Amino acid sequence: MAEIEINGYSLCLEKFEKLVFADNSVKIQEKAWENIENSFSFLKNFSKDKLIYGINTGFGPMAVYRIDDQALNQLQYNLVRSHSSGMGGYQDEIYCKAILVTELHSLIRSYSGVSKDLIICFQEMLKNKIYPCIPKHGGVGASGDLVQLAHLALAVIGEGEVYDGSEIKAAAKAFEEKGIKPFKIELREGISMMNGTAGMTGIAAINLIQGFRACEWSLMFSCMINEMVEVYDDHLSVQLNRAKRHSGQNKIAEIARDILDGSDLLRSREKDLYERKVSERFLDHKVQEFYSLRCIPQILGPILDTLTYAQGVVEDELNSTSDNPVIDWQENNVFHGGNFHGDYISLEMDKIKLALVRLSMLSERQINYLLNHKINEKLAPFVNMGTLGLNFGMQGMQFTATSTTAENQALSSSVYVHSIPNNNDNQDIVSMGSNAATIVSKVIDNTFEVLSIQALTIAQAIDQLKIYDRMSPKTKIIYDKIRSLVPPYVEDRASFKEQNEIKRYLKETPLNILKRQS
């Protein structure tokens, strides 16, 4: 276990991944502690004789009402409790942890006027692996993720529910067992925890990490299919791909060449078709393969570029203040505006969603290529290694891959453009960012289901073709891993547990062949 230092200003996706996916502890930079105390002290003094939204006013359309001094703390608790109204079941534990980390990082920027004690409470929760249970349905992503983050705040004050060792418990019980005191709100700490984009941003960051992994596996499997079909290798060449300027396309082609280095299966167009006179009327090998094999750089390239651009946006949001108002203790002022608006995240999630739907479509088409003997002209129908007619090979799995891809296509509709005014029309145009991020997480999970079926189909095809000894060293490693988890299908057997085992492996295992920007 390592100690990961954060300061509110330099949290990259790589460091975020180490914080969320591993048991690393959070260390807050000393300067950040100093800034937190300065911000809280400033706000405490500054707000004594002034009317400031979220401290001594109501919220949203109710901001026209001034709140009496003796009710200011109650106002914060009322806000948290009244907005803990989410539904749709809880996000998976990993997303809830990501949201807690994201909110912590936002607060330590010292623009929210929170106390040191609140930050310590967050640290204690992370240290003890207690994460607030946050529902999927709720906030509209303007005025931040109000409903989702209300559930976070509700857990922090000891009244909500939490994940504790993957078990859902009452926060009060989990806190008591771990010796954590429920937090007591001061000043504007209720709205500080709620009025931001930490919900959608935490989920978006996880989506990005998983999206890069899906892209890596799709590239690896695409290479393995190209290999087993014995394609002409010039569609991956430097010369062809550099004729197009897109960085993603050229990067995908470069990595594919590296993956396939050492393979004895790829064909040379020069040797087969240029260096000899072709006299045959009918060729026994296609001069050009189907698009799902030949156009890998052109299909996965824009997906990689989309993920890479989105990484920059999400990292900017991770290192931003999305609260309102912004407490600027260095300028001795409080600024009101709309930094809570989640359009940046919502738009990027829609783009990532389209990219990952496309990736699942590519995977499904490649599966179909391997299973349809009439088009691959190399394999038995459905890569059946048993008795044709009596046994069924991978036929049943294809239905699942097709069905899941179809669901992804149905989910591809934009969320970013589906603003619905609410809150007495105070929130008259909203981002729906939390919805966008949550739907992407579903699309990604579906995509890994399709990829798992593709992995099993590829391994089956390699067995049937008996080409292992001619494969590249890198693709052999992948085949060996798949076969260490699942044996070949000869006699028919139920495969759903094995599919889920492969899915877990793919989702949890980065290949680290697509180097993300740092």
PDB file of C-alpha atoms in Angstrom, residues 202-440:
ATOM      1  CA  GLY A 202     -16.143  10.461 -10.314  1.00  0.00           C
ATOM      2  CA  ILE A 203     -18.224   8.138 -12.492  1.00  0.00           C
ATOM      3  CA  ALA A 204     -16.773   9.712 -15.644  1.00  0.00           C
ATOM      4  CA  ALA A 205     -13.219   9.062 -14.477  1.00  0.00           C
ATOM      5  CA  ILE A 206     -14.010   5.378 -13.879  1.00  0.00           C
ATOM      6  CA  ASN A 207     -15.685   5.240 -17.297  1.00  0.00           C
ATOM      7  CA  LEU A 208     -12.551   6.605 -18.895  1.00  0.00           C
ATOM      8  CA  ILE A 209     -10.307   4.047 -17.198  1.00  0.00           C
ATOM      9  CA  GLN A 210     -12.615   1.220 -18.283  1.00  0.00           C
ATOM     10  CA  GLY A 211     -13.034   2.741 -21.734  1.00  0.00           C
ATOM     11  CA  PHE A 212      -9.283   2.695 -22.341  1.00  0.00           C
ATOM     12  CA  ARG A 213      -9.201  -0.944 -21.183  1.00  0.00           C
ATOM     13  CA  ALA A 214     -11.999  -1.885 -23.571  1.00  0.00           C
ATOM     14  CA  CYS A 215     -10.151  -0.194 -26.422  1.00  0.00           C
ATOM     15  CA  GLU A 216      -6.977  -2.113 -25.550  1.00  0.00           C
ATOM     16  CA  TRP A 217      -8.773  -5.460 -25.556  1.00  0.00           C
ATOM     17  CA  SER A 218     -10.580  -4.658 -28.790  1.00  0.00           C
ATOM     18  CA  LEU A 219      -7.251  -3.878 -30.436  1.00  0.00           C
ATOM     19  CA  MET A 220      -5.676  -7.073 -29.104  1.00  0.00           C
ATOM     20  CA  PHE A 221      -8.573  -9.242 -30.287  1.00  0.00           C
ATOM     21  CA  SER A 222      -8.625  -7.492 -33.659  1.00  0.00           C
ATOM     22  CA  CYS A 223      -4.956  -8.341 -34.076  1.00  0.00           C
ATOM     23  CA  MET A 224      -5.559 -11.967 -33.149  1.00  0.00           C
ATOM     24  CA  ILE A 225      -8.331 -12.289 -35.732  1.00  0.00           C
ATOM     25  CA  ASN A 226      -6.178 -10.663 -38.403  1.00  0.00           C
ATOM     26  CA  GLU A 227      -3.491 -13.152 -37.491  1.00  0.00           C
ATOM     27  CA  MET A 228      -5.647 -16.266 -37.681  1.00  0.00           C
ATOM     28  CA  VAL A 229      -7.140 -15.185 -41.013  1.00  0.00           C
ATOM     29  CA  GLU A 230      -3.600 -14.675 -42.380  1.00  0.00           C
ATOM     30  CA  VAL A 231      -4.297 -11.220 -43.759  1.00  0.00           C
ATOM     31  CA  TYR A 232      -2.028  -9.119 -45.889  1.00  0.00           C
ATOM     32  CA  ASP A 233      -0.250  -6.865 -43.424  1.00  0.00           C
ATOM     33  CA  ASP A 234      -0.076  -3.636 -45.439  1.00  0.00           C
ATOM     34  CA  HIS A 235      -3.282  -2.222 -43.947  1.00  0.00           C
ATOM     35  CA  LEU A 236      -1.292  -1.802 -40.720  1.00  0.00           C
ATOM     36  CA  SER A 237       1.790  -0.368 -42.420  1.00  0.00           C
ATOM     37  CA  VAL A 238       3.444   2.925 -41.555  1.00  0.00           C
ATOM     38  CA  GLN A 239       3.246   4.004 -45.162  1.00  0.00           C
ATOM     39  CA  LEU A 240      -0.506   3.533 -45.538  1.00  0.00           C
ATOM     40  CA  ASN A 241      -1.531   4.997 -42.186  1.00  0.00           C
ATOM     41  CA  ARG A 242       0.714   8.045 -42.270  1.00  0.00           C
ATOM     42  CA  ALA A 243      -1.153   9.095 -45.408  1.00  0.00           C
ATOM     43  CA  LYS A 244      -3.845  10.083 -42.915  1.00  0.00           C
ATOM     44  CA  ARG A 245      -2.885  12.609 -40.255  1.00  0.00           C
ATOM     45  CA  HIS A 246      -5.057  11.397 -37.368  1.00  0.00           C
ATOM     46  CA  SER A 247      -2.910  10.548 -34.361  1.00  0.00           C
ATOM     47  CA  GLY A 248      -5.256   7.862 -33.032  1.00  0.00           C
ATOM     48  CA  GLN A 249      -5.229   5.931 -36.295  1.00  0.00           C
ATOM     49  CA  ASN A 250      -1.446   6.000 -36.499  1.00  0.00           C
ATOM     50  CA  LYS A 251      -1.064   5.018 -32.845  1.00  0.00           C
ATOM     51  CA  ILE A 252      -3.442   2.048 -33.253  1.00  0.00           C
ATOM     52  CA  ALA A 253      -1.559   0.864 -36.344  1.00  0.00           C
ATOM     53  CA  GLU A 254       1.771   1.224 -34.549  1.00  0.00           C
ATOM     54  CA  ILE A 255       0.617  -0.806 -31.556  1.00  0.00           C
ATOM     55  CA  ALA A 256      -0.937  -3.447 -33.824  1.00  0.00           C
ATOM     56  CA  ARG A 257       2.380  -3.871 -35.619  1.00  0.00           C
ATOM     57  CA  ASP A 258       4.087  -4.344 -32.259  1.00  0.00           C
ATOM     58  CA  ILE A 259       1.491  -6.901 -31.097  1.00  0.00           C
ATOM     59  CA  LEU A 260       1.885  -8.925 -34.283  1.00  0.00           C
ATOM     60  CA  ASP A 261       5.668  -8.739 -34.406  1.00  0.00           C
ATOM     61  CA  GLY A 262       7.053 -12.261 -34.619  1.00  0.00           C
ATOM     62  CA  SER A 263       3.918 -13.831 -36.107  1.00  0.00           C
ATOM     63  CA  ASP A 264       4.373 -16.334 -38.952  1.00  0.00           C
ATOM     64  CA  LEU A 265       0.758 -15.970 -40.027  1.00  0.00           C
ATOM     65  CA  LEU A 266       0.642 -12.574 -41.715  1.00  0.00           C
ATOM     66  CA  ARG A 267       1.062 -12.406 -45.475  1.00  0.00           C
ATOM     67  CA  SER A 268       3.254 -10.083 -47.518  1.00  0.00           C
ATOM     68  CA  ARG A 269       1.434  -8.528 -50.448  1.00  0.00           C
ATOM     69  CA  GLU A 270       4.736  -7.884 -52.180  1.00  0.00           C
ATOM     70  CA  LYS A 271       5.747 -11.559 -52.097  1.00  0.00           C
ATOM     71  CA  ASP A 272       2.335 -13.006 -52.934  1.00  0.00           C
ATOM     72  CA  LEU A 273       1.027 -10.562 -55.508  1.00  0.00           C
ATOM     73  CA  TYR A 274       3.787  -8.224 -56.675  1.00  0.00           C
ATOM     74  CA  GLU A 275       6.962 -10.279 -56.909  1.00  0.00           C
ATOM     75  CA  ARG A 276       5.315 -13.058 -58.908  1.00  0.00           C
ATOM     76  CA  LYS A 277       3.036 -12.992 -61.903  1.00  0.00           C
ATOM     77  CA  VAL A 278      -0.515 -13.844 -60.830  1.00  0.00           C
ATOM     78  CA  SER A 279      -2.006 -16.129 -63.453  1.00  0.00           C
ATOM     79  CA  GLU A 280      -4.813 -17.805 -61.497  1.00  0.00           C
ATOM     80  CA  ARG A 281      -8.355 -16.925 -62.574  1.00  0.00           C
ATOM     81  CA  PHE A 282      -9.677 -17.512 -59.043  1.00  0.00           C
ATOM     82  CA  LEU A 283      -7.599 -16.697 -55.954  1.00  0.00           C
ATOM     83  CA  ASP A 284      -7.827 -18.912 -52.893  1.00  0.00           C
ATOM     84  CA  HIS A 285      -7.223 -15.939 -50.588  1.00  0.00           C
ATOM     85  CA  LYS A 286      -8.997 -12.588 -50.514  1.00  0.00           C
ATOM     86  CA  VAL A 287      -6.985  -9.680 -51.874  1.00  0.00           C
ATOM     87  CA  GLN A 288      -8.634  -7.454 -49.261  1.00  0.00           C
ATOM     88  CA  GLU A 289     -10.391  -8.531 -46.081  1.00  0.00           C
ATOM     89  CA  PHE A 290     -13.740  -7.439 -44.682  1.00  0.00           C
ATOM     90  CA  TYR A 291     -13.775  -3.942 -43.150  1.00  0.00           C
ATOM     91  CA  SER A 292     -14.048  -5.294 -39.611  1.00  0.00           C
ATOM     92  CA  LEU A 293     -10.554  -6.760 -40.087  1.00  0.00           C
ATOM     93  CA  ARG A 294      -8.917  -4.360 -42.536  1.00  0.00           C
ATOM     94  CA  CYS A 295     -10.086  -1.013 -41.075  1.00  0.00           C
ATOM     95  CA  ILE A 296      -8.981  -1.464 -37.457  1.00  0.00           C
ATOM     96  CA  PRO A 297      -6.812   1.692 -37.374  1.00  0.00           C
ATOM     97  CA  GLN A 298      -9.586   3.736 -38.964  1.00  0.00           C
ATOM     98  CA  ILE A 299     -12.247   2.410 -36.528  1.00  0.00           C
ATOM     99  CA  LEU A 300     -10.334   2.217 -33.257  1.00  0.00           C
ATOM    100  CA  GLY A 301      -8.308   5.357 -34.029  1.00  0.00           C
ATOM    101  CA  PRO A 302     -11.176   7.826 -33.540  1.00  0.00           C
ATOM    102  CA  ILE A 303     -12.273   5.899 -30.453  1.00  0.00           C
ATOM    103  CA  LEU A 304      -8.792   6.339 -28.970  1.00  0.00           C
ATOM    104  CA  ASP A 305      -8.761  10.032 -29.912  1.00  0.00           C
ATOM    105  CA  THR A 306     -12.179  10.492 -28.278  1.00  0.00           C
ATOM    106  CA  LEU A 307     -11.013   8.853 -25.061  1.00  0.00           C
ATOM    107  CA  THR A 308      -7.800  10.878 -25.068  1.00  0.00           C
ATOM    108  CA  TYR A 309      -9.599  14.195 -25.505  1.00  0.00           C
ATOM    109  CA  ALA A 310     -12.145  13.267 -22.842  1.00  0.00           C
ATOM    110  CA  GLN A 311      -9.313  12.459 -20.444  1.00  0.00           C
ATOM    111  CA  GLY A 312      -8.183  16.076 -20.612  1.00  0.00           C
ATOM    112  CA  VAL A 313     -11.691  17.355 -19.921  1.00  0.00           C
ATOM    113  CA  VAL A 314     -12.268  14.993 -17.001  1.00  0.00           C
ATOM    114  CA  GLU A 315      -8.883  15.792 -15.479  1.00  0.00           C
ATOM    115  CA  ASP A 316      -9.673  19.503 -15.757  1.00  0.00           C
ATOM    116  CA  GLU A 317     -12.942  18.898 -13.919  1.00  0.00           C
ATOM    117  CA  LEU A 318     -11.194  16.786 -11.272  1.00  0.00           C
ATOM    118  CA  ASN A 319      -8.938  19.772 -10.593  1.00  0.00           C
ATOM    119  CA  SER A 320     -11.660  22.417 -10.645  1.00  0.00           C
ATOM    120  CA  THR A 321     -14.004  24.030  -8.143  1.00  0.00           C
ATOM    121  CA  SER A 322     -17.593  23.286  -9.143  1.00  0.00           C
ATOM    122  CA  ASP A 323     -19.223  24.806  -6.046  1.00  0.00           C
ATOM    123  CA  ASN A 324     -21.464  27.871  -5.823  1.00  0.00           C
ATOM    124  CA  PRO A 325     -20.809  30.376  -4.483  1.00  0.00           C
ATOM    125  CA  VAL A 326     -17.015  30.263  -4.721  1.00  0.00           C
ATOM    126  CA  ILE A 327     -15.301  31.298  -1.501  1.00  0.00           C
ATOM    127  CA  ASP A 328     -12.172  33.190  -2.564  1.00  0.00           C
ATOM    128  CA  TRP A 329     -10.325  33.902   0.661  1.00  0.00           C
ATOM    129  CA  GLN A 330      -7.314  35.265  -1.208  1.00  0.00           C
ATOM    130  CA  GLU A 331      -9.464  37.936  -2.893  1.00  0.00           C
ATOM    131  CA  ASN A 332     -11.487  38.449   0.301  1.00  0.00           C
ATOM    132  CA  ASN A 333     -14.698  37.916  -1.601  1.00  0.00           C
ATOM    133  CA  VAL A 334     -17.497  35.475  -2.372  1.00  0.00           C
ATOM    134  CA  PHE A 335     -18.447  35.041  -6.035  1.00  0.00           C
ATOM    135  CA  HIS A 336     -21.787  33.683  -7.240  1.00  0.00           C
ATOM    136  CA  GLY A 337     -22.207  31.918 -10.561  1.00  0.00           C
ATOM    137  CA  GLY A 338     -22.673  28.521 -12.182  1.00  0.00           C
ATOM    138  CA  ASN A 339     -19.508  26.445 -11.854  1.00  0.00           C
ATOM    139  CA  PHE A 340     -21.748  23.565 -10.791  1.00  0.00           C
ATOM    140  CA  HIS A 341     -23.093  23.205 -14.340  1.00  0.00           C
ATOM    141  CA  GLY A 342     -22.043  19.809 -15.693  1.00  0.00           C
ATOM    142  CA  ASP A 343     -22.026  20.435 -19.445  1.00  0.00           C
ATOM    143  CA  TYR A 344     -18.343  19.588 -19.866  1.00  0.00           C
ATOM    144  CA  ILE A 345     -18.785  16.131 -18.383  1.00  0.00           C
ATOM    145  CA  SER A 346     -22.173  15.494 -19.969  1.00  0.00           C
ATOM    146  CA  LEU A 347     -20.966  16.241 -23.485  1.00  0.00           C
ATOM    147  CA  GLU A 348     -17.820  14.122 -23.103  1.00  0.00           C
ATOM    148  CA  MET A 349     -19.812  11.211 -21.714  1.00  0.00           C
ATOM    149  CA  ASP A 350     -22.115  11.310 -24.739  1.00  0.00           C
ATOM    150  CA  LYS A 351     -19.071  11.221 -27.009  1.00  0.00           C
ATOM    151  CA  ILE A 352     -17.474   8.352 -25.088  1.00  0.00           C
ATOM    152  CA  LYS A 353     -20.767   6.493 -25.167  1.00  0.00           C
ATOM    153  CA  LEU A 354     -20.914   6.708 -28.969  1.00  0.00           C
ATOM    154  CA  ALA A 355     -17.308   5.552 -29.184  1.00  0.00           C
ATOM    155  CA  LEU A 356     -17.879   2.540 -26.915  1.00  0.00           C
ATOM    156  CA  VAL A 357     -21.104   1.573 -28.670  1.00  0.00           C
ATOM    157  CA  ARG A 358     -19.108   1.597 -31.893  1.00  0.00           C
ATOM    158  CA  LEU A 359     -16.453  -0.579 -30.253  1.00  0.00           C
ATOM    159  CA  SER A 360     -19.060  -3.132 -29.203  1.00  0.00           C
ATOM    160  CA  MET A 361     -20.411  -3.118 -32.771  1.00  0.00           C
ATOM    161  CA  LEU A 362     -16.932  -3.863 -34.101  1.00  0.00           C
ATOM    162  CA  SER A 363     -16.568  -6.727 -31.631  1.00  0.00           C
ATOM    163  CA  GLU A 364     -19.955  -8.163 -32.602  1.00  0.00           C
ATOM    164  CA  ARG A 365     -19.101  -8.026 -36.318  1.00  0.00           C
ATOM    165  CA  GLN A 366     -15.793  -9.787 -35.697  1.00  0.00           C
ATOM    166  CA  ILE A 367     -17.589 -12.476 -33.699  1.00  0.00           C
ATOM    167  CA  ASN A 368     -20.009 -12.918 -36.575  1.00  0.00           C
ATOM    168  CA  TYR A 369     -17.100 -13.224 -38.990  1.00  0.00           C
ATOM    169  CA  LEU A 370     -15.601 -16.081 -36.982  1.00  0.00           C
ATOM    170  CA  LEU A 371     -18.908 -17.878 -36.500  1.00  0.00           C
ATOM    171  CA  ASN A 372     -20.159 -17.645 -40.082  1.00  0.00           C
ATOM    172  CA  HIS A 373     -18.245 -20.282 -42.052  1.00  0.00           C
ATOM    173  CA  LYS A 374     -19.643 -18.932 -45.309  1.00  0.00           C
ATOM    174  CA  ILE A 375     -17.701 -15.700 -44.956  1.00  0.00           C
ATOM    175  CA  ASN A 376     -14.546 -16.802 -43.119  1.00  0.00           C
ATOM    176  CA  GLU A 377     -14.160 -19.982 -45.248  1.00  0.00           C
ATOM    177  CA  LYS A 378     -11.753 -21.389 -42.663  1.00  0.00           C
ATOM    178  CA  LEU A 379     -13.749 -22.555 -39.652  1.00  0.00           C
ATOM    179  CA  ALA A 380     -16.590 -24.931 -38.933  1.00  0.00           C
ATOM    180  CA  PRO A 381     -20.019 -23.316 -38.436  1.00  0.00           C
ATOM    181  CA  PHE A 382     -20.051 -21.535 -35.072  1.00  0.00           C
ATOM    182  CA  VAL A 383     -16.475 -22.768 -34.525  1.00  0.00           C
ATOM    183  CA  ASN A 384     -18.036 -26.096 -33.569  1.00  0.00           C
ATOM    184  CA  MET A 385     -15.386 -28.567 -32.390  1.00  0.00           C
ATOM    185  CA  GLY A 386     -17.963 -31.285 -31.674  1.00  0.00           C
ATOM    186  CA  THR A 387     -20.302 -33.154 -34.002  1.00  0.00           C
ATOM    187  CA  LEU A 388     -22.041 -30.839 -36.465  1.00  0.00           C
ATOM    188  CA  GLY A 389     -25.792 -30.915 -35.913  1.00  0.00           C
ATOM    189  CA  LEU A 390     -25.502 -32.681 -32.574  1.00  0.00           C
ATOM    190  CA  ASN A 391     -23.307 -30.029 -30.942  1.00  0.00           C
ATOM    191  CA  PHE A 392     -23.658 -26.258 -31.239  1.00  0.00           C
ATOM    192  CA  GLY A 393     -20.253 -24.674 -30.601  1.00  0.00           C
ATOM    193  CA  MET A 394     -20.554 -20.942 -29.920  1.00  0.00           C
ATOM    194  CA  GLN A 395     -24.013 -20.576 -31.442  1.00  0.00           C
ATOM    195  CA  GLY A 396     -25.762 -19.748 -28.171  1.00  0.00           C
ATOM    196  CA  MET A 397     -23.200 -17.128 -27.175  1.00  0.00           C
ATOM    197  CA  GLN A 398     -23.718 -15.217 -30.401  1.00  0.00           C
ATOM    198  CA  PHE A 399     -27.304 -14.465 -29.444  1.00  0.00           C
ATOM    199  CA  THR A 400     -26.062 -12.781 -26.266  1.00  0.00           C
ATOM    200  CA  ALA A 401     -23.432 -10.758 -28.116  1.00  0.00           C
ATOM    201  CA  THR A 402     -25.972  -9.583 -30.689  1.00  0.00           C
ATOM    202  CA  SER A 403     -28.607  -8.781 -28.088  1.00  0.00           C
ATOM    203  CA  THR A 404     -26.182  -6.861 -25.885  1.00  0.00           C
ATOM    204  CA  THR A 405     -24.839  -4.862 -28.822  1.00  0.00           C
ATOM    205  CA  ALA A 406     -28.406  -3.978 -29.800  1.00  0.00           C
ATOM    206  CA  GLU A 407     -29.043  -2.677 -26.283  1.00  0.00           C
ATOM    207  CA  ASN A 408     -25.919  -0.527 -26.554  1.00  0.00           C
ATOM    208  CA  GLN A 409     -27.193   0.913 -29.812  1.00  0.00           C
ATOM    209  CA  ALA A 410     -30.499   1.758 -28.135  1.00  0.00           C
ATOM    210  CA  LEU A 411     -28.621   3.482 -25.288  1.00  0.00           C
ATOM    211  CA  SER A 412     -26.583   5.637 -27.679  1.00  0.00           C
ATOM    212  CA  SER A 413     -29.126   8.481 -27.783  1.00  0.00           C
ATOM    213  CA  SER A 414     -27.711  11.769 -26.484  1.00  0.00           C
ATOM    214  CA  VAL A 415     -28.361  12.714 -22.865  1.00  0.00           C
ATOM    215  CA  TYR A 416     -26.621  16.092 -23.170  1.00  0.00           C
ATOM    216  CA  VAL A 417     -29.454  17.487 -25.337  1.00  0.00           C
ATOM    217  CA  HIS A 418     -32.251  16.174 -23.133  1.00  0.00           C
ATOM    218  CA  SER A 419     -32.504  19.116 -20.761  1.00  0.00           C
ATOM    219  CA  ILE A 420     -35.807  19.403 -18.883  1.00  0.00           C
ATOM    220  CA  PRO A 421     -36.445  22.590 -16.858  1.00  0.00           C
ATOM    221  CA  ASN A 422     -37.273  22.021 -13.191  1.00  0.00           C
ATOM    222  CA  ASN A 423     -36.927  23.626  -9.745  1.00  0.00           C
ATOM    223  CA  ASN A 424     -39.706  26.139 -10.526  1.00  0.00           C
ATOM    224  CA  ASP A 425     -37.797  26.837 -13.754  1.00  0.00           C
ATOM    225  CA  ASN A 426     -34.870  28.209 -11.777  1.00  0.00           C
ATOM    226  CA  GLN A 427     -32.867  25.383 -13.350  1.00  0.00           C
ATOM    227  CA  ASP A 428     -34.188  26.116 -16.821  1.00  0.00           C
ATOM    228  CA  ILE A 429     -31.377  24.435 -18.770  1.00  0.00           C
ATOM    229  CA  VAL A 430     -29.488  21.548 -17.176  1.00  0.00           C
ATOM    230  CA  SER A 431     -26.686  19.159 -18.173  1.00  0.00           C
ATOM    231  CA  MET A 432     -28.063  15.763 -17.118  1.00  0.00           C
ATOM    232  CA  GLY A 433     -24.397  14.936 -16.527  1.00  0.00           C
ATOM    233  CA  SER A 434     -24.963  12.313 -13.863  1.00  0.00           C
ATOM    234  CA  ASN A 435     -27.441  10.523 -16.139  1.00  0.00           C
ATOM    235  CA  ALA A 436     -24.953  10.705 -19.012  1.00  0.00           C
ATOM    236  CA  ALA A 437     -22.118   9.253 -16.915  1.00  0.00           C
ATOM    237  CA  THR A 438     -24.306   6.507 -15.431  1.00  0.00           C
ATOM    238  CA  ILE A 439     -25.569   5.366 -18.827  1.00  0.00           C
ATOM    239  CA  VAL A 440     -21.993   5.221 -20.117  1.00  0.00           C
TER     240      VAL A 440
END
